[in-house]
Amino acid sequence: MKILQKNLWIFVLCLFQSLQLAHAQHGGELKMWYDKPAKVWNEALPIGNGRIAAMVFGDPTKEKLQLNESSFWSGGPSRNDNPDGLKGLDSIRYYIFNGNYERANVLSNKYLTAKQLHGSKFQCVGNLNLAFDGNENYTDYYRELDLERAIFTTTYKVGNVTYKREVFASQPDQVIVVKLTASESGKLSFTANFDSELQKSVKALDAHTLEMTGLSGTHEGVTGQVKFDTRAKIITSGGSTTVSSDKINVSNANEVTILISIATNFVDYKTLTANEVEKCTNYLTSAETKAYPTLLKSHIATYQKYYKRVHFDLGTSSAAQLPTDQRIKNFSKSVDPELVSMYYQFGRYLLISSSQPGGQVANLQGIWNGSNNPAWDSKYTININTEMNYWPAEKCNLTEMHEPLVQMIKELSESGKETAKVMYGSNGWVAHHNTDIWRITGVVDFADAGQWPMGGAWLSQHLWEKYLYSGDLKYLDSVYPVLKSACEFYKDFLIEEPTHKWLVVSPSVSPENTPAGHPSALVAGCTIDNQLLFDLFTKTIKAAKLLKKDPALMADFQKILNRLPPMQIGRLGQLQEWLEDWDNPKDQNRHVSHLYGLFPGNQISPFNTPKLFDAARTSLNYRGDVSTGWSMGWKVNFWARLLDGNHARKLISDQLTLVDPVKGGFGGGGGTYPNFFDAHPPFQIDGNFGCTSGITEMLLQSQDGAINILPALPDDWKKGTITGLRTYGGFDVSITWENNQVQKINITSHLGGNCRLRVPNVVVLVNGKTLKQAEGENPNPFFATVKVKEPLISSNANLNELNLKPTLMYDLPTEAGKTYTIICKK
Ligand code: FUC
């Protein structure tokens, strides 16, 4: 028995030592790592520069880089307005007000839903394959994605030779760079080729250059018109290269650099006249003049300019010694705080890699898609998903990454004008629940999902939100026409509902949810629509005031604002999802649209609207936790806004449930694939971004009149640091905490003005002096609180005690450009 015990100890000790060794050599903080090559797409690792991207598999024998270019979509410039809209609109509204939802649905599908075109598909350019000779019996395999440097690396051994591959997507040089090395000279032999499922032609231009050209697919009657050119330049040192038909063979090279360039003929959503061959060649010719270390250096510097703004440390544990997929698998049963900080930073990595100024908006899969028939076309679902992609942008200090979204909203405000006119006879612009690279703004799919004329209203919130972080009036001036025109649409489109004479949106849906027992989701005046309009009109009026514009029109807008339905509390004590008290306590729909007012909106506050706060919490408790990936990501934000850190932490754990990478189909519980991609399932990137936003909200909020420090810290995040987050009013905030108590706060003020802090501790010292406790409204205009109407309580709603932790508020007057160190004491 004793011998057995001793052996067991020796075994445990050896295991621990070998794990420690593995950790010393492999992984480490902010490196996702694996001990096997990726077999399937959901195990491969993403790299990208906002315009071009790859999923890298890291197989020693058959390397595959699955390639994407952000403007490579099916079809071409197109619209999808149903020209019969005005024939059906009045009847549809009549039937909705008279409770004949079935008839309204039939007419809506006939007169309003697009006749043929439901949006284009984001497509895959193809693959670059590298087949290596004699690598079958490899050992010591290792694969990582270094989030700090945005570099993929694989190493392995064959016999005594160590092989290494490094891959990155350079933003400054606009090429994907692959570096192959071996520990002995003359050991690199492989065959390179391109393939693609689409119409294409592949050839070797010379013994060092492969080219693939092709055309995007035809879809729903729109001919594929996006042309691409992609080239791989194989630069060898030593050995030789030969061409065999459409392949290049490399033999006995010492080291190899491959530069991959991709370009399309896309100029903008209306124009496809660029010369893709010229663009592709130019990127390559310019990159070729630079040595690998130069390319690497400028890649890292450009990436880190964004990435390094935020540092997040929750501490580490022995769990961190395992490969990332195993850590995800163990997460709910282990103590692994570092997996949370790495997942958080992976969200920031993905945003930097998929959304760059001047480029396309991150779509349902960001920029990574291996299929020509992706789920939901991998387009833009603007009834939650696209907005969710950009929730981390400002608060995680990545404001530049927000720019493609702002550009898309401007473009939608152009294309959506015709939709407003043709379909509804209204001025202004409208977009429904989906759009694509061609900026379609009509109704897609079918009425119960697509008949939601609020996509533009939700997107427009981002325009104002961006201003609140930067205070940039020139920027506000540039987006003001979009805000104004969005309001002008609703000024014409809203109608009076018969009971309370409120102004409502009809026909509409509470996104993708049907009230129990109804034959259709079609309704008038659902809660999210009212909340979105409340925000849209309030923000536009504020913007006009700041820019000294349109006082008469704003007076009209104010009248509309005064006639919007208030939020209502229903028979279960819940926040009503619809104008009527139709909520079903058993409803676990993934959408929780009526809580838009809690997050990302800020109409519901524990301090200003406690009844609504309680009702929102009741609604969320009914909805439950486990759902699709993105829904859980949203719920992390909700529970953070409900100031319940432990519940938010529970949702993170639900979201970090390992999902089988082979499982790509719909349905089943959401979670996380081995490569950290969010699983709806299938892969959908919004869940990643939503959770990164949610984790930020747990540590810092600024939407409710003050900068709220550690508003929802879970009990088990006892100690930590987060630096460089951005708040409303242009403050950069860093926080250190220990024993669940805030210790130190650093604030850098970019715009000056009053910095009101809400903290969970008692005494706050700046430069050794106690700060004055705050009273009244925050004089800083960026923190003006939202004034919503008191709720109507339709029955004996049970208003619980809110049961929140006490906090204190302090005012710190700041000067632009100065940093303040605040010490907190119990
Ligand atoms: C909406 C959601 C689905 C999915 C799709 C892309 O339709 O209801 O869950 O996220 O968008």
Short mmCIF file of N, CA, C and O in Angstrom, two decimals, residues 57-104:
data_model
loop_
_atom_site.label_atom_id
_atom_site.label_comp_id
_atom_site.label_asym_id
_atom_site.label_seq_id
_atom_site.Cartn_x
_atom_site.Cartn_y
_atom_site.Cartn_z
N PHE A 57 -4.68 26.22 -39.71
CA PHE A 57 -4.92 24.91 -39.10
C PHE A 57 -3.69 24.35 -38.37
O PHE A 57 -3.81 23.63 -37.41
N GLY A 58 -2.52 24.66 -38.88
CA GLY A 58 -1.30 24.21 -38.18
C GLY A 58 -1.00 22.73 -38.28
O GLY A 58 -0.41 22.15 -37.37
N ASP A 59 -1.40 22.08 -39.36
CA ASP A 59 -1.12 20.65 -39.52
C ASP A 59 0.30 20.48 -40.09
O ASP A 59 0.60 21.04 -41.14
N PRO A 60 1.16 19.71 -39.42
CA PRO A 60 2.54 19.56 -39.92
C PRO A 60 2.60 18.99 -41.33
O PRO A 60 3.49 19.35 -42.10
N THR A 61 1.68 18.10 -41.68
CA THR A 61 1.77 17.49 -43.01
C THR A 61 1.02 18.30 -44.06
O THR A 61 1.47 18.41 -45.20
N LYS A 62 -0.13 18.83 -43.69
CA LYS A 62 -0.95 19.54 -44.68
C LYS A 62 -1.41 20.85 -44.07
O LYS A 62 -2.48 20.92 -43.46
N GLU A 63 -0.63 21.88 -44.22
CA GLU A 63 -1.04 23.18 -43.67
C GLU A 63 -2.14 23.75 -44.56
O GLU A 63 -2.10 23.62 -45.79
N LYS A 64 -3.13 24.37 -43.92
CA LYS A 64 -4.20 25.00 -44.69
C LYS A 64 -4.44 26.40 -44.12
O LYS A 64 -4.59 26.57 -42.92
N LEU A 65 -4.45 27.38 -45.03
CA LEU A 65 -4.86 28.72 -44.64
C LEU A 65 -6.14 29.02 -45.40
O LEU A 65 -6.12 29.18 -46.63
N GLN A 66 -7.25 29.06 -44.66
CA GLN A 66 -8.55 29.36 -45.30
C GLN A 66 -8.66 30.87 -45.36
O GLN A 66 -8.56 31.56 -44.36
N LEU A 67 -8.86 31.39 -46.58
CA LEU A 67 -8.70 32.83 -46.80
C LEU A 67 -10.02 33.59 -46.97
O LEU A 67 -10.94 33.11 -47.62
N ASN A 68 -10.06 34.78 -46.40
CA ASN A 68 -11.21 35.68 -46.58
C ASN A 68 -10.75 37.08 -46.95
O ASN A 68 -9.65 37.51 -46.58
N GLU A 69 -11.64 37.76 -47.67
CA GLU A 69 -11.45 39.19 -47.96
C GLU A 69 -12.80 39.82 -47.68
O GLU A 69 -13.84 39.31 -48.11
N SER A 70 -12.80 40.95 -46.96
CA SER A 70 -14.06 41.44 -46.37
C SER A 70 -15.08 41.93 -47.40
O SER A 70 -16.26 42.02 -47.09
N SER A 71 -14.67 42.25 -48.63
CA SER A 71 -15.65 42.74 -49.61
C SER A 71 -16.08 41.64 -50.57
O SER A 71 -16.75 41.91 -51.56
N PHE A 72 -15.69 40.40 -50.26
CA PHE A 72 -16.02 39.31 -51.19
C PHE A 72 -17.39 38.71 -50.81
O PHE A 72 -17.48 37.81 -49.98
N TRP A 73 -18.42 39.26 -51.40
CA TRP A 73 -19.81 38.85 -51.13
C TRP A 73 -20.46 38.39 -52.43
O TRP A 73 -20.07 38.82 -53.52
N SER A 74 -21.48 37.58 -52.30
CA SER A 74 -22.23 37.15 -53.49
C SER A 74 -22.96 38.35 -54.09
O SER A 74 -23.14 39.38 -53.44
N GLY A 75 -23.41 38.18 -55.34
CA GLY A 75 -24.23 39.21 -55.99
C GLY A 75 -23.46 40.46 -56.31
O GLY A 75 -22.27 40.44 -56.59
N GLY A 76 -24.16 41.59 -56.26
CA GLY A 76 -23.58 42.88 -56.57
C GLY A 76 -24.59 43.95 -56.15
O GLY A 76 -25.62 43.62 -55.55
N PRO A 77 -24.31 45.22 -56.47
CA PRO A 77 -25.20 46.30 -56.02
C PRO A 77 -26.67 45.95 -56.29
O PRO A 77 -27.02 45.58 -57.41
N SER A 78 -27.49 46.03 -55.24
CA SER A 78 -28.88 45.59 -55.39
C SER A 78 -29.75 46.21 -54.29
O SER A 78 -29.23 46.72 -53.29
N ARG A 79 -31.08 46.15 -54.53
CA ARG A 79 -32.04 46.65 -53.55
C ARG A 79 -33.12 45.60 -53.37
O ARG A 79 -33.30 44.74 -54.24
N ASN A 80 -33.87 45.70 -52.29
CA ASN A 80 -34.92 44.68 -52.11
C ASN A 80 -36.22 45.26 -51.56
O ASN A 80 -36.93 44.60 -50.81
N ASP A 81 -36.56 46.50 -51.91
CA ASP A 81 -37.82 47.08 -51.43
C ASP A 81 -38.99 46.40 -52.14
O ASP A 81 -38.93 46.21 -53.35
N ASN A 82 -40.00 46.10 -51.39
CA ASN A 82 -41.21 45.59 -52.04
C ASN A 82 -42.00 46.80 -52.55
O ASN A 82 -42.45 47.63 -51.74
N PRO A 83 -42.18 46.93 -53.86
CA PRO A 83 -42.81 48.14 -54.40
C PRO A 83 -44.31 48.23 -54.07
O PRO A 83 -44.92 49.28 -54.28
N ASP A 84 -44.88 47.13 -53.52
CA ASP A 84 -46.32 47.13 -53.24
C ASP A 84 -46.65 47.60 -51.83
O ASP A 84 -47.83 47.54 -51.41
N GLY A 85 -45.64 48.02 -51.09
CA GLY A 85 -45.84 48.36 -49.68
C GLY A 85 -47.07 49.20 -49.41
O GLY A 85 -47.90 48.87 -48.53
N LEU A 86 -47.21 50.25 -50.17
CA LEU A 86 -48.30 51.19 -49.86
C LEU A 86 -49.68 50.60 -50.14
O LEU A 86 -50.67 51.05 -49.57
N LYS A 87 -49.72 49.55 -50.96
CA LYS A 87 -51.01 48.91 -51.22
C LYS A 87 -51.52 48.20 -49.97
O LYS A 87 -52.73 48.04 -49.78
N GLY A 88 -50.58 47.71 -49.13
CA GLY A 88 -51.00 46.88 -48.01
C GLY A 88 -50.95 47.55 -46.65
O GLY A 88 -51.58 47.10 -45.69
N LEU A 89 -50.20 48.65 -46.55
CA LEU A 89 -49.88 49.20 -45.22
C LEU A 89 -51.10 49.51 -44.36
O LEU A 89 -51.19 49.08 -43.20
N ASP A 90 -52.08 50.24 -44.91
CA ASP A 90 -53.23 50.64 -44.10
C ASP A 90 -54.01 49.43 -43.59
O ASP A 90 -54.43 49.39 -42.43
N SER A 91 -54.21 48.45 -44.48
CA SER A 91 -54.97 47.26 -44.05
C SER A 91 -54.22 46.51 -42.96
O SER A 91 -54.82 46.05 -41.98
N ILE A 92 -52.92 46.36 -43.14
CA ILE A 92 -52.13 45.63 -42.13
C ILE A 92 -52.29 46.31 -40.77
O ILE A 92 -52.54 45.67 -39.74
N ARG A 93 -52.20 47.61 -40.78
CA ARG A 93 -52.35 48.36 -39.51
C ARG A 93 -53.76 48.18 -38.93
O ARG A 93 -53.92 47.99 -37.72
N TYR A 94 -54.74 48.21 -39.79
CA TYR A 94 -56.12 48.03 -39.35
C TYR A 94 -56.26 46.67 -38.66
O TYR A 94 -56.81 46.56 -37.57
N TYR A 95 -55.75 45.62 -39.33
CA TYR A 95 -55.90 44.28 -38.76
C TYR A 95 -55.14 44.15 -37.44
O TYR A 95 -55.61 43.47 -36.53
N ILE A 96 -54.01 44.79 -37.34
CA ILE A 96 -53.26 44.70 -36.07
C ILE A 96 -54.05 45.37 -34.94
O ILE A 96 -54.25 44.79 -33.86
N PHE A 97 -54.56 46.55 -35.18
CA PHE A 97 -55.33 47.24 -34.12
C PHE A 97 -56.61 46.50 -33.78
O PHE A 97 -57.15 46.66 -32.69
N ASN A 98 -57.10 45.68 -34.72
CA ASN A 98 -58.33 44.95 -34.45
C ASN A 98 -58.08 43.49 -34.07
O ASN A 98 -59.01 42.68 -34.05
N GLY A 99 -56.85 43.16 -33.79
CA GLY A 99 -56.54 41.83 -33.25
C GLY A 99 -56.55 40.70 -34.27
O GLY A 99 -56.45 39.53 -33.89
N ASN A 100 -56.64 41.01 -35.56
CA ASN A 100 -56.57 39.94 -36.56
C ASN A 100 -55.13 39.82 -37.07
O ASN A 100 -54.77 40.25 -38.17
N TYR A 101 -54.28 39.24 -36.22
CA TYR A 101 -52.84 39.18 -36.50
C TYR A 101 -52.53 38.24 -37.66
O TYR A 101 -51.55 38.43 -38.37
N GLU A 102 -53.39 37.24 -37.81
CA GLU A 102 -53.17 36.28 -38.88
C GLU A 102 -53.27 36.97 -40.25
O GLU A 102 -52.42 36.81 -41.12
N ARG A 103 -54.32 37.75 -40.39
CA ARG A 103 -54.54 38.45 -41.66
C ARG A 103 -53.42 39.49 -41.89
O ARG A 103 -52.90 39.63 -42.99
N ALA A 104 -53.07 40.15 -40.81
CA ALA A 104 -51.99 41.15 -40.92
C ALA A 104 -50.72 40.48 -41.42
O ALA A 104 -49.99 41.01 -42.26
#
